[in-house]
mmCIF file of C-alpha atoms in Angstrom:
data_model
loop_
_atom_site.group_PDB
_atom_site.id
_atom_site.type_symbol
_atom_site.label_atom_id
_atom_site.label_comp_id
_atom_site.label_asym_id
_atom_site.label_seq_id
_atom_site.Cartn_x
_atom_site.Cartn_y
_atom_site.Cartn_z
ATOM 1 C CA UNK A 12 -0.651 11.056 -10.912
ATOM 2 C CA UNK A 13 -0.895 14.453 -12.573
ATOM 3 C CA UNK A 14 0.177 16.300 -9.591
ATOM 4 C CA UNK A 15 2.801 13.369 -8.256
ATOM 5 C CA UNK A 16 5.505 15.808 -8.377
ATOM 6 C CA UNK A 17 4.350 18.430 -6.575
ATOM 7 C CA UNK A 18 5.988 19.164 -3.505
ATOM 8 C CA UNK A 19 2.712 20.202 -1.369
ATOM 9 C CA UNK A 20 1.373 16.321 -2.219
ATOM 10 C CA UNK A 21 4.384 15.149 -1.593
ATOM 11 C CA UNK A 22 4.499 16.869 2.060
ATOM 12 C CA UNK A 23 0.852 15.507 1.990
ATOM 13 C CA UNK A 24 2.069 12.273 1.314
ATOM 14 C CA UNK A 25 4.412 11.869 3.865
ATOM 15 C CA UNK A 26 1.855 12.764 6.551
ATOM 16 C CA UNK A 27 -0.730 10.398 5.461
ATOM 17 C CA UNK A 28 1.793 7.644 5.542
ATOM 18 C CA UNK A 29 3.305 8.549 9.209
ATOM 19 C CA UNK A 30 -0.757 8.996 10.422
ATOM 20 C CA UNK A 31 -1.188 5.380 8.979
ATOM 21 C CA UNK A 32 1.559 3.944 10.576
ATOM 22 C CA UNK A 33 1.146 5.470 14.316
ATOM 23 C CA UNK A 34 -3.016 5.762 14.144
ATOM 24 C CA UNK A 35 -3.706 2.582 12.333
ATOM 25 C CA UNK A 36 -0.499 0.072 11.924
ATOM 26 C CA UNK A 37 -0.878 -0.585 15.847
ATOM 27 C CA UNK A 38 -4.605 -1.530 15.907
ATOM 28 C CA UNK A 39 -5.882 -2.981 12.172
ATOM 29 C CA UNK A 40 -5.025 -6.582 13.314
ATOM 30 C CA UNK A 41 -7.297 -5.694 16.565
ATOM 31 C CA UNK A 42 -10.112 -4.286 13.946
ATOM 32 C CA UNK A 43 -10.272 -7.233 12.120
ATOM 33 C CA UNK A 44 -10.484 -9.490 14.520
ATOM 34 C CA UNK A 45 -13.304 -7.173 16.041
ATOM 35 C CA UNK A 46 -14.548 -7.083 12.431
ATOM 36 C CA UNK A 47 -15.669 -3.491 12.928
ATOM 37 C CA UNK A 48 -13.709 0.058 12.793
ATOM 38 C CA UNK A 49 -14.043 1.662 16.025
ATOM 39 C CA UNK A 50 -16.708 4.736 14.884
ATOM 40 C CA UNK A 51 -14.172 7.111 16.721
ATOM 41 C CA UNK A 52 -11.591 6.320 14.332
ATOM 42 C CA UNK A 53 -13.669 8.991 12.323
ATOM 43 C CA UNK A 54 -13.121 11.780 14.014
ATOM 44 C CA UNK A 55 -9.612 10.880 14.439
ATOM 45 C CA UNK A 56 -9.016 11.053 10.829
ATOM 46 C CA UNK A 57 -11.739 14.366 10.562
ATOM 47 C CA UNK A 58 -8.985 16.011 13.350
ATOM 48 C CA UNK A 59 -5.751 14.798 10.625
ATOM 49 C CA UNK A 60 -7.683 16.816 8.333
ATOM 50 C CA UNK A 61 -7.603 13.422 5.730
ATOM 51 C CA UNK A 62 -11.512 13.194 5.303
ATOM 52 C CA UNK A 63 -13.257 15.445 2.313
ATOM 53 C CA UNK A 64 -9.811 17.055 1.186
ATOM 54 C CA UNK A 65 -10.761 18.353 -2.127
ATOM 55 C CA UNK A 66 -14.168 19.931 -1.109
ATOM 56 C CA UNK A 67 -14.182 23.551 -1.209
ATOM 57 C CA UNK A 68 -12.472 24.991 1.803
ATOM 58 C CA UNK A 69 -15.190 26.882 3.309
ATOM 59 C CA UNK A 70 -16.737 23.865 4.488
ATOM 60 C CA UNK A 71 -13.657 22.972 6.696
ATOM 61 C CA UNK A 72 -11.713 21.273 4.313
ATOM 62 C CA UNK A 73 -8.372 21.323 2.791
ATOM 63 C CA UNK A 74 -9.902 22.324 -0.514
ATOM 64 C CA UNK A 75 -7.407 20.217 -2.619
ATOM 65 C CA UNK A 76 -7.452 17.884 -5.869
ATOM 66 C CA UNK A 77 -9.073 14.808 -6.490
ATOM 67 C CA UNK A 78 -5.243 13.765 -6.345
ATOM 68 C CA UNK A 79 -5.209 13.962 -2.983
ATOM 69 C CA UNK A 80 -8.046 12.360 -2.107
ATOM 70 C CA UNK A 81 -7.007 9.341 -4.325
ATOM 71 C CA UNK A 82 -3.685 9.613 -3.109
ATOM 72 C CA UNK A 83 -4.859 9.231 0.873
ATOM 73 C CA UNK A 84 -7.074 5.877 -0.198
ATOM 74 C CA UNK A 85 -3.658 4.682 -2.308
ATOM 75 C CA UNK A 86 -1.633 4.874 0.934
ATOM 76 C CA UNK A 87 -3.851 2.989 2.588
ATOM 77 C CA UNK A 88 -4.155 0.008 0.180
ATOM 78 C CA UNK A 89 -0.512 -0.262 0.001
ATOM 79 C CA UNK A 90 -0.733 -1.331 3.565
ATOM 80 C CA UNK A 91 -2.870 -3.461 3.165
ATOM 81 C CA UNK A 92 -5.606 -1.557 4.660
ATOM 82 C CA UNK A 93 -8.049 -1.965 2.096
ATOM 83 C CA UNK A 94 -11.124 -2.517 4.853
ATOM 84 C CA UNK A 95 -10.293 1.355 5.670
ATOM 85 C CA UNK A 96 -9.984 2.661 2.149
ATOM 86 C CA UNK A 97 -13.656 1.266 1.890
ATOM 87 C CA UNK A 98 -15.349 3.413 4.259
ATOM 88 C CA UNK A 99 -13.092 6.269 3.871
ATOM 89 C CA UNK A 100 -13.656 5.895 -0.104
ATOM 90 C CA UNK A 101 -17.798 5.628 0.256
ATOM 91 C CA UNK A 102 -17.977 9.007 2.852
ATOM 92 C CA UNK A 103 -14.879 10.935 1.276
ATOM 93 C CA UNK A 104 -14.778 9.687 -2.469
ATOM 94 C CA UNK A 105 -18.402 9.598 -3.206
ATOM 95 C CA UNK A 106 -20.963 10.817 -0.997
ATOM 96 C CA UNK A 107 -19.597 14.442 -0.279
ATOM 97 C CA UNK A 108 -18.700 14.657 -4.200
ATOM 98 C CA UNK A 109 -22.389 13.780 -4.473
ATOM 99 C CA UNK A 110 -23.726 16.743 -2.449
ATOM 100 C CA UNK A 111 -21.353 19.006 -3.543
ATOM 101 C CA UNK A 112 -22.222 18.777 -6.970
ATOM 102 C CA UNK A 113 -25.946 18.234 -6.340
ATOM 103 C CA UNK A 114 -26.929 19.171 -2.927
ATOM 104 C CA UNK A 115 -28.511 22.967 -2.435
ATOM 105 C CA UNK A 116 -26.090 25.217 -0.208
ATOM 106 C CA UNK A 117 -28.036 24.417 2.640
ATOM 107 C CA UNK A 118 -27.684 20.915 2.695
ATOM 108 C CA UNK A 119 -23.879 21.353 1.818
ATOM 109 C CA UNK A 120 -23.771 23.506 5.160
ATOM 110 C CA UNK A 121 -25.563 21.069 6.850
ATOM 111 C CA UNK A 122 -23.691 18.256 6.170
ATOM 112 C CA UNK A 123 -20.329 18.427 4.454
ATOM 113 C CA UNK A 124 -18.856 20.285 7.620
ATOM 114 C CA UNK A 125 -20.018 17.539 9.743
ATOM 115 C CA UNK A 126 -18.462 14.863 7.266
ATOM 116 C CA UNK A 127 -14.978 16.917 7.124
ATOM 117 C CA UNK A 128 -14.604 17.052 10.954
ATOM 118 C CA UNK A 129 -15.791 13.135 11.526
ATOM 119 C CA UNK A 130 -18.716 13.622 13.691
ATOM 120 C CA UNK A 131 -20.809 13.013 10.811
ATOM 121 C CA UNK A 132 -20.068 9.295 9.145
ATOM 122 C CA UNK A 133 -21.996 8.605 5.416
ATOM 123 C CA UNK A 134 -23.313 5.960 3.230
ATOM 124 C CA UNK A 135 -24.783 5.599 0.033
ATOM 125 C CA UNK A 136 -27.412 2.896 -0.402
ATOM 126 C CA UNK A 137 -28.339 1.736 -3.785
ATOM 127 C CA UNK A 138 -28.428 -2.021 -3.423
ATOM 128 C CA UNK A 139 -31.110 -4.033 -2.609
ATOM 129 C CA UNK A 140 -31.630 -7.665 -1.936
ATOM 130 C CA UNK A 141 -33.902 -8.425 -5.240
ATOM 131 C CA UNK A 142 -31.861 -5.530 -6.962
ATOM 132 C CA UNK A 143 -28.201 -5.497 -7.012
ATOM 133 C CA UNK A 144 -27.136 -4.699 -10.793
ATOM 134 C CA UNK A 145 -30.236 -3.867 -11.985
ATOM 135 C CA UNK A 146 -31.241 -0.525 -10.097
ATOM 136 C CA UNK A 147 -34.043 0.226 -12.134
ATOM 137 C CA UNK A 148 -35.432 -2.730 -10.193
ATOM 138 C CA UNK A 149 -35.708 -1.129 -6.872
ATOM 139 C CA UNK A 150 -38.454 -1.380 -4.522
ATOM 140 C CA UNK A 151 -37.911 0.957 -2.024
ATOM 141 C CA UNK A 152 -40.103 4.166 -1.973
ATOM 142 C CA UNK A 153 -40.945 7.424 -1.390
ATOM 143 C CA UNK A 154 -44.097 8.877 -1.154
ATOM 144 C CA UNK A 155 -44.634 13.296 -1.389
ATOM 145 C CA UNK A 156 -47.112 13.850 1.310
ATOM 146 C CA UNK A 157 -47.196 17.656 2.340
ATOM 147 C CA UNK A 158 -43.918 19.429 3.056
ATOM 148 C CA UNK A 159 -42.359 15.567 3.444
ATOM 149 C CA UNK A 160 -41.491 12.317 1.834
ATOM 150 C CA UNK A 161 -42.719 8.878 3.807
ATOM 151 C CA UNK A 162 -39.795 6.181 3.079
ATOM 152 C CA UNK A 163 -40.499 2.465 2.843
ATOM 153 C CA UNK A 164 -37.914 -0.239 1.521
ATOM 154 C CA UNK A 165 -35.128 -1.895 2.749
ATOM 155 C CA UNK A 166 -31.143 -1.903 1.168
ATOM 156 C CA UNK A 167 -28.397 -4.372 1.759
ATOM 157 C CA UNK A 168 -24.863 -4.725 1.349
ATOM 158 C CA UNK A 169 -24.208 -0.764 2.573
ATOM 159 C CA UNK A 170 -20.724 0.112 3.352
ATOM 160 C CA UNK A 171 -20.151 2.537 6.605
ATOM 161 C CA UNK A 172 -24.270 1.165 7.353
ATOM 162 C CA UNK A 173 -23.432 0.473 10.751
ATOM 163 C CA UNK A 174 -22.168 3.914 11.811
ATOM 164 C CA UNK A 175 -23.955 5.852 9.340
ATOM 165 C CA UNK A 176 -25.667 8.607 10.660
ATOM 166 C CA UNK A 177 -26.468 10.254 6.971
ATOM 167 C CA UNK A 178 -27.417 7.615 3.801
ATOM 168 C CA UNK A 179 -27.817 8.850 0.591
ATOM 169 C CA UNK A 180 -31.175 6.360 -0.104
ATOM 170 C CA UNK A 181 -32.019 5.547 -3.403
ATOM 171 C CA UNK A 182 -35.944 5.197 -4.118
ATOM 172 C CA UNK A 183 -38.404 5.337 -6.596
ATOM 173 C CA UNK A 184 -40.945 8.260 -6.480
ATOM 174 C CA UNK A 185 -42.725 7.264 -9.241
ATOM 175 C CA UNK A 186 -42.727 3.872 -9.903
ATOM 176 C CA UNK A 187 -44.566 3.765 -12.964
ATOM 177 C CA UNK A 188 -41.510 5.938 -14.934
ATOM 178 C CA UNK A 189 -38.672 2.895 -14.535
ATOM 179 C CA UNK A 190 -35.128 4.232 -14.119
ATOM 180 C CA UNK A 191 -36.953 7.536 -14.709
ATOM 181 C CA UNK A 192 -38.637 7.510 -11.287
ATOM 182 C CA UNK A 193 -35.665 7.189 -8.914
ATOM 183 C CA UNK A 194 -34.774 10.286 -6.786
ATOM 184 C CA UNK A 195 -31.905 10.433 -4.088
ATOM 185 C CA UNK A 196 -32.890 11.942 -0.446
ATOM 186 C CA UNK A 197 -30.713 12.615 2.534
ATOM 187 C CA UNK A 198 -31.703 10.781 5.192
ATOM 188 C CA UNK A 199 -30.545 11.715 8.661
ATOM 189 C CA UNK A 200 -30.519 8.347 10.758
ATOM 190 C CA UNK A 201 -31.642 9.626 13.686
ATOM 191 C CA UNK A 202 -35.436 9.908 12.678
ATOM 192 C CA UNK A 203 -37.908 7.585 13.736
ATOM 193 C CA UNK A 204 -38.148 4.614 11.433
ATOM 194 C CA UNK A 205 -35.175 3.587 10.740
ATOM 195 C CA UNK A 206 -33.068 0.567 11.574
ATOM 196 C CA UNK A 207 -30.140 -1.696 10.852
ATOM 197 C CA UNK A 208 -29.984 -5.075 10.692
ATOM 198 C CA UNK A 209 -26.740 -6.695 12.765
ATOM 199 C CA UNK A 210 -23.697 -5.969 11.049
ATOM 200 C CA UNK A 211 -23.381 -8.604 7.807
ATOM 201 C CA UNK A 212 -20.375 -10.684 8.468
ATOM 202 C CA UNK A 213 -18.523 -10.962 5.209
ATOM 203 C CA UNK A 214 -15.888 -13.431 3.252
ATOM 204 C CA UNK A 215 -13.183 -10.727 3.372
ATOM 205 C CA UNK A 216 -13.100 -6.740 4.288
ATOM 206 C CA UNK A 217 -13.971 -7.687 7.991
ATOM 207 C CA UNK A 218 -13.583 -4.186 9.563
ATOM 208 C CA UNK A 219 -15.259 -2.504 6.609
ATOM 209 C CA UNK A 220 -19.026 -2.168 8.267
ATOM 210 C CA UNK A 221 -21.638 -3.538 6.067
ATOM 211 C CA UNK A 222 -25.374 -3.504 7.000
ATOM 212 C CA UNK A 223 -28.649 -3.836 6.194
ATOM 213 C CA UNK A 224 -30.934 -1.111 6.790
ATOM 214 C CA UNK A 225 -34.647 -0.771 7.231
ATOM 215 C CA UNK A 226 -37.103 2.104 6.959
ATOM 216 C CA UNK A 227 -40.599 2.282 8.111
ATOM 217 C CA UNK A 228 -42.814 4.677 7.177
ATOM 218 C CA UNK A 229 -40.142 6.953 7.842
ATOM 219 C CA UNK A 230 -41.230 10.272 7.382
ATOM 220 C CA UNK A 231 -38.102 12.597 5.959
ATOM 221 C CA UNK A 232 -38.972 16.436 5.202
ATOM 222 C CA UNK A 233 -38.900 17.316 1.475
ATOM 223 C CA UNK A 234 -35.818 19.531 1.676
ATOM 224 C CA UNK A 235 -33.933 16.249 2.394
ATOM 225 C CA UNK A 236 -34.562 15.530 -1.715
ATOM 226 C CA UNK A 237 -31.194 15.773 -3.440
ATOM 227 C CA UNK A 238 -31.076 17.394 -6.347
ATOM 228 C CA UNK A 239 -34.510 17.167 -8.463
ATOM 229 C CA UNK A 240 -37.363 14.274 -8.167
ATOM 230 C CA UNK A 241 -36.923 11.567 -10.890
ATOM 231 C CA UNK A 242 -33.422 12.493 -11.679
ATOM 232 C CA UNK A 243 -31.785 10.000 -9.588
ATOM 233 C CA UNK A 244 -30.916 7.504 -12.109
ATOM 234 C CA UNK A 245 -29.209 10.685 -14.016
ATOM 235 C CA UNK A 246 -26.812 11.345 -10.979
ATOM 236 C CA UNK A 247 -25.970 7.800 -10.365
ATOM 237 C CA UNK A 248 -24.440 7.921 -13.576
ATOM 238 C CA UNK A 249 -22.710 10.773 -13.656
ATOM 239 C CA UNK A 250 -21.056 10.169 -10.586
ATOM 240 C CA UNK A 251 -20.444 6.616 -10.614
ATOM 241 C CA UNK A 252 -16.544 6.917 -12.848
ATOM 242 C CA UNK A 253 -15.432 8.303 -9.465
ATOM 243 C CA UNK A 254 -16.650 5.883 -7.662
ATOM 244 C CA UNK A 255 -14.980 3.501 -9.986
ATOM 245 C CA UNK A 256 -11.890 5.659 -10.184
ATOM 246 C CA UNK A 257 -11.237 4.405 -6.450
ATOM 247 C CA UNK A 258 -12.558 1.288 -7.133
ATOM 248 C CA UNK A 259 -9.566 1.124 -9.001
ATOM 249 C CA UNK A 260 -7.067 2.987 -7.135
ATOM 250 C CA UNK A 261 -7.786 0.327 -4.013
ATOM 251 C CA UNK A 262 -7.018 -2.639 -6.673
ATOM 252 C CA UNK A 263 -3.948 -1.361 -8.694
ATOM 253 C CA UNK A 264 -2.139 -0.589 -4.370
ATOM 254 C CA UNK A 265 -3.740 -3.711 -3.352
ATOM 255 C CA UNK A 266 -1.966 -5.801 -5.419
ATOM 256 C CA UNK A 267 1.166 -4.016 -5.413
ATOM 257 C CA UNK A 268 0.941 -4.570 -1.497
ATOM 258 C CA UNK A 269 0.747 -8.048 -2.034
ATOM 259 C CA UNK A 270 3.565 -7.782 -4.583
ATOM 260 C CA UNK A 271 6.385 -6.214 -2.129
ATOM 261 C CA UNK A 272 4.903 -8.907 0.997
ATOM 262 C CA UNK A 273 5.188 -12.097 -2.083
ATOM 263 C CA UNK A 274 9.033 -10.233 -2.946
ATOM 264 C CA UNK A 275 9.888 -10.216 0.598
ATOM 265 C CA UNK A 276 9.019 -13.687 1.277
ATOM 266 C CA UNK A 277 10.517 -15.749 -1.643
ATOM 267 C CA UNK A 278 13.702 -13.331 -0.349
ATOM 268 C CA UNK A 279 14.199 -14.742 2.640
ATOM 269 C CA UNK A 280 12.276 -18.480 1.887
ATOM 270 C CA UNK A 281 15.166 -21.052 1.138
ATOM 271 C CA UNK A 282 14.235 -24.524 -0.798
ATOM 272 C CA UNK A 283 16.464 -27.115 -2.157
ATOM 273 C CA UNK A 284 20.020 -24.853 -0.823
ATOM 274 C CA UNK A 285 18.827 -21.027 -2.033
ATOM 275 C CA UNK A 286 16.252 -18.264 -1.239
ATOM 276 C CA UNK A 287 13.152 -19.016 -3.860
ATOM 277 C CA UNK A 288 13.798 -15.719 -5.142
ATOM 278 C CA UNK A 289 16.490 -17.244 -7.411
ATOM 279 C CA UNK A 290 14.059 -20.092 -9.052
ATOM 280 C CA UNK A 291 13.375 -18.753 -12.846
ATOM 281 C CA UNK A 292 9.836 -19.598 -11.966
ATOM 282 C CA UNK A 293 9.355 -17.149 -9.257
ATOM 283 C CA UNK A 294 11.276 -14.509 -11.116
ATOM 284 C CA UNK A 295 9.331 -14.671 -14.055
ATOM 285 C CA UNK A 296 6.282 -14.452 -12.044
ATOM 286 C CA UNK A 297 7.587 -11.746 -9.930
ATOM 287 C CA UNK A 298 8.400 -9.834 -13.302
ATOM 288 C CA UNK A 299 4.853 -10.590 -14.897
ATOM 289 C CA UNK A 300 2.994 -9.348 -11.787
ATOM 290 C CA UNK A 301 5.071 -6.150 -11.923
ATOM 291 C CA UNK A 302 4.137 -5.623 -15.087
ATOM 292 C CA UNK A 303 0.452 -6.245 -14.922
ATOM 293 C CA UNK A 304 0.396 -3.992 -12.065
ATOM 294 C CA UNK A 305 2.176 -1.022 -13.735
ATOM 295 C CA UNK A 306 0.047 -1.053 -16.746
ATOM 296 C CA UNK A 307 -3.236 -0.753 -15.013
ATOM 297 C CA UNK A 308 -1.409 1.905 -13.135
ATOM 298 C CA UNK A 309 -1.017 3.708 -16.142
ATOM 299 C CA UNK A 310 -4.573 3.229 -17.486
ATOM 300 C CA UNK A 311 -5.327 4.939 -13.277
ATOM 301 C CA UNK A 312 -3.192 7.915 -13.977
ATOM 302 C CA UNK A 313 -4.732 8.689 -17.677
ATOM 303 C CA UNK A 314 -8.339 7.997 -16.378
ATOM 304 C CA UNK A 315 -7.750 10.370 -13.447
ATOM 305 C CA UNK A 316 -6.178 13.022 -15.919
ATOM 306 C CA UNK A 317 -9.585 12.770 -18.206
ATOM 307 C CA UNK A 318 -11.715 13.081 -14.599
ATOM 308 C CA UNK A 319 -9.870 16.626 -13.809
ATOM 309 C CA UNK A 320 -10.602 17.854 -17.087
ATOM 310 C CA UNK A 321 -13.950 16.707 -17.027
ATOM 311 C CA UNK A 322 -13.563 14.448 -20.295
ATOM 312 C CA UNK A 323 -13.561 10.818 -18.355
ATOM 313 C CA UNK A 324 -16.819 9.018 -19.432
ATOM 314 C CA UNK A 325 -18.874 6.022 -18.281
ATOM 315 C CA UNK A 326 -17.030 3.782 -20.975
ATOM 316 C CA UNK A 327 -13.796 4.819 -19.502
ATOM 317 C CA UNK A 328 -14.473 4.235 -15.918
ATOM 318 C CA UNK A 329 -15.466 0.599 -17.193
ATOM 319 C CA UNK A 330 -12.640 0.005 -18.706
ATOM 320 C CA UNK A 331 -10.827 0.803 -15.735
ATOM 321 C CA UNK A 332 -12.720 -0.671 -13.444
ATOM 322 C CA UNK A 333 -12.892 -4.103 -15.229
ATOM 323 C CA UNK A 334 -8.797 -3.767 -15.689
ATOM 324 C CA UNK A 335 -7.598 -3.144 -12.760
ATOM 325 C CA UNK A 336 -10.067 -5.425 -10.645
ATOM 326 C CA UNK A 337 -9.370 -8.353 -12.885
ATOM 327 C CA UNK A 338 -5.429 -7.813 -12.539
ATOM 328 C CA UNK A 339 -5.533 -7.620 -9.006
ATOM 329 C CA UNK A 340 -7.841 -10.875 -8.142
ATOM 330 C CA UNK A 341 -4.842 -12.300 -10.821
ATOM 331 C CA UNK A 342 -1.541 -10.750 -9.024
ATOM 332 C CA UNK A 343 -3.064 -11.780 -5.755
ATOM 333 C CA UNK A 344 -3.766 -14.932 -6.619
ATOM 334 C CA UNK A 345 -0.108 -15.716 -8.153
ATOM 335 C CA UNK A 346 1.231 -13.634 -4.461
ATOM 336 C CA UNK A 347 -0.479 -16.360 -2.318
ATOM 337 C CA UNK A 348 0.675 -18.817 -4.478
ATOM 338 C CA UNK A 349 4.448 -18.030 -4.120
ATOM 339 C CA UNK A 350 4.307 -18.516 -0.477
ATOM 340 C CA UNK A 351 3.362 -21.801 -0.607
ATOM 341 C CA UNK A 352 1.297 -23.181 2.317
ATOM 342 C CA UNK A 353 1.774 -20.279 4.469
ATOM 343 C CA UNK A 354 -0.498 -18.431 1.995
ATOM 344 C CA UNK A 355 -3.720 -20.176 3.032
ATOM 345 C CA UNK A 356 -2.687 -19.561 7.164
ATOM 346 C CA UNK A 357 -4.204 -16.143 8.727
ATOM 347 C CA UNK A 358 -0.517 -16.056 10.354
ATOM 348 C CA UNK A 359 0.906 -14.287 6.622
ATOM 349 C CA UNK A 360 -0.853 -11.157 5.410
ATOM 350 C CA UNK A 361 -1.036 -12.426 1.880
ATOM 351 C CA UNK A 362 -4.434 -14.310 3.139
ATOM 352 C CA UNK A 363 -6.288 -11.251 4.432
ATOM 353 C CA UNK A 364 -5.047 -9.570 0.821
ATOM 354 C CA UNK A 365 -6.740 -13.096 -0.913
ATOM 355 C CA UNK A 366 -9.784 -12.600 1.022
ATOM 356 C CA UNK A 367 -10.177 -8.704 0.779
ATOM 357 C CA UNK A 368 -9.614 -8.387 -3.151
ATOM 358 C CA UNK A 369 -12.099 -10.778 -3.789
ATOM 359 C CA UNK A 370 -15.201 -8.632 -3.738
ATOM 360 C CA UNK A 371 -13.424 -6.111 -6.149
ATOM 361 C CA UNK A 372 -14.739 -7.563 -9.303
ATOM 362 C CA UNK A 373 -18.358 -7.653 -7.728
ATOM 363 C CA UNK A 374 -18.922 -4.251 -6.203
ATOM 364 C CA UNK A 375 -19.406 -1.055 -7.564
ATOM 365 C CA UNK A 376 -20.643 -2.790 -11.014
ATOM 366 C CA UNK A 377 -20.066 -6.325 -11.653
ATOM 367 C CA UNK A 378 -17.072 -7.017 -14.330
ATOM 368 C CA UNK A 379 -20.204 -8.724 -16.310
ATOM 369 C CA UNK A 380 -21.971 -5.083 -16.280
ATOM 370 C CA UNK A 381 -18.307 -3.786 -17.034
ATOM 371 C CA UNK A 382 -18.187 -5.942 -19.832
ATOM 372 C CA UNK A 383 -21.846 -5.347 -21.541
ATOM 373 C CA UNK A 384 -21.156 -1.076 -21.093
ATOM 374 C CA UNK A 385 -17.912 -1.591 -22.754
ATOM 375 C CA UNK A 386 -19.435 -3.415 -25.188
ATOM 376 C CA UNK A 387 -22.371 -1.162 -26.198
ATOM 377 C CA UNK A 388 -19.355 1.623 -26.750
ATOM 378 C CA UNK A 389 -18.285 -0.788 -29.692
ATOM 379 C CA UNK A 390 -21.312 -2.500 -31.427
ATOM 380 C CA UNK A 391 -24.515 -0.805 -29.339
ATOM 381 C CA UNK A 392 -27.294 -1.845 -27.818
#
């Protein structure tokens, strides 16, 4: 990264790693076999002061780069702890850059301080169940009636859903206008009418909360709107290359996790008199994996130099996003493979990696919408 060698990240750095390995090493295994994050584990990491690091400071925060931030989420995937870099991606990585580019001050002072200290956990809900993709599909709604909106619709598939007390919802307020109609609101979970469904159980990602939730002529006051009605669509796209950006980030770590646990088991793995480690087969593998890895890593670090200076586009975070997803399903793939039949046992980490990577091509923009935005940057519409 742009700011790699600087000693303050550096210092950073080491304290993320050390908070990792005391707060979280201990328990994951006991989080995934719960399949659910313990919601206090929020304000454990609001009290580290890791969550909303490069918000402006006067909202409690550390008031540092986007580095960082990517940085904490990096540390976490090389650990395997990609379940964790979810959550802490959707409430750090893209809702609080969403109101504090959008939001008025009041709604910054409202909620970012909240979100900093962990008493406050986030969500963004987009996703539908007839409208994953294709957002100009969406059916949920909201209706101006006096000084508030009344919400109806459902969403699916939300990370953080189950302890979310604030989702940025996605609706259409004019649903005659398209993608033109969509506004984003605030909603505080605590108001009557609305509900999650139990939490969705999932192939992979099993402490990573993901629900469905429900609202019911759920009446939300209109200073809850973020930003301006019918520019929804607008925002979504100018903020989705950082969500992508940590799309990425998780996938480049990812595999390199699985890289260093595939390393250290064809080390010590003997077959036919010597460690597997010294077949040409597994070398070569080894070395192609490496290199897969470090070139997507380089694509990360050039994209996130382009996002600092403002300069990264949708086409770029595309092309990262389809990259580095891609190359990690790959190097995970070949990882499991190397161990042989203790791959496909829960007793190796390598499986839990398999399982956790999958969704990476699927979320956040399918590599098939990946490919057709790409695509229109070379030959149009």
């Amino acid at each position: 990264m742009a700011a790699a060698n600087s000693e303050e990240l550096e210092m950073f750095r080491d304290m993320v790693v050390r908070f990792l390995e005391q707060e979280v090493v201990p328990v994951y295994d006991d989080w995934e076999r719960d399949h659910l994050m313990p919601k206090a584990f929020w304000r454990t990491m609001g009290e580290a002061g890791l969550l909303l690091v490069d918000m402006p400071e006067q909202y409690g925060t550390a008031g540092a780069e986007v580095d960082v931030c990517m940085m904490i989420q990096e540390e976490m995937c090389k650990l395997g702890f990609i379940s964790l870099a979810s959550g802490y991606g959707i409430h750090s990585n893209i809702v609080a850059p969403y109101i504090n580019n959008i939001a008025t001050e009041q709604q910054k002072e409202q909620w970012l301080p909240k979100m900093a200290s962990g008493e406050t956990v986030a969500a963004i809900a987009m996703t539908e169940p007839g409208a994953g993709s294709d957002l100009a599909g969406m059916r949920t709604n909201a209706v101006k009636d006096g000084d508030e909106y009344i919400l109806n619709g459902s969403k699916t598939f939300i990370t953080n859903g189950v302890h979310a007390d604030l989702v940025i919802v996605c609706a259409k307020t004019d649903p005659s206008a398209g993608s033109k109609g969509i506004s984003l609101f605030l909603v505080d979970t605590s108001l009557p009418g609305f509900s999650r469904g139990k939490k969705i159980e999932k192939m992979g990602q099993h402490c990573s909360d993901t629900a469905e939730l429900f609202f019911s002529d759920m009446r939300i006051p209109a200073n809850a709107l973020l930003g301006e009605e019918g520019k929804g669509f607008i925002y979504l796209m100018e903020e989705l290359p950082r969500e992508r950006l940590g799309c990425a980030t998780h996938a480049v770590y990812l595999a390199e996790c699985a890289l260093g646990l595939a390393a250290s088991y064809v080390s010590e793995r003997k077959a036919f008199g010597q460690a597997v480690s010294q077949f040409q087969n597994t070398r070569f593998k080894l070395a192609s994996c490496k290199t897969e890895i470090e070139l997507s890593k380089a694509l990360l670090e050039k994209y996130i130099g382009l996002f600092k200076e403002g300069r990264m586009t949708t086409e770029h975070a595309s092309i990262i996003k389809l990259a580095s997803t891609e190359m990690s399903l790959k190097v995970i793939d070949e990882c499991l493979q190397m161990h042989g039949g203790y791959g496909y046992t829960d007793e190796y980490p390598i499986s839990r990696l398999y399982r956790d990577a999958r969704v990476q091509t699927i979320y956040a923009g399918t590599s098939e919408i990946m490919r057709e935005v790409i695509a229109r940057s070379v030959v149009g519409r």
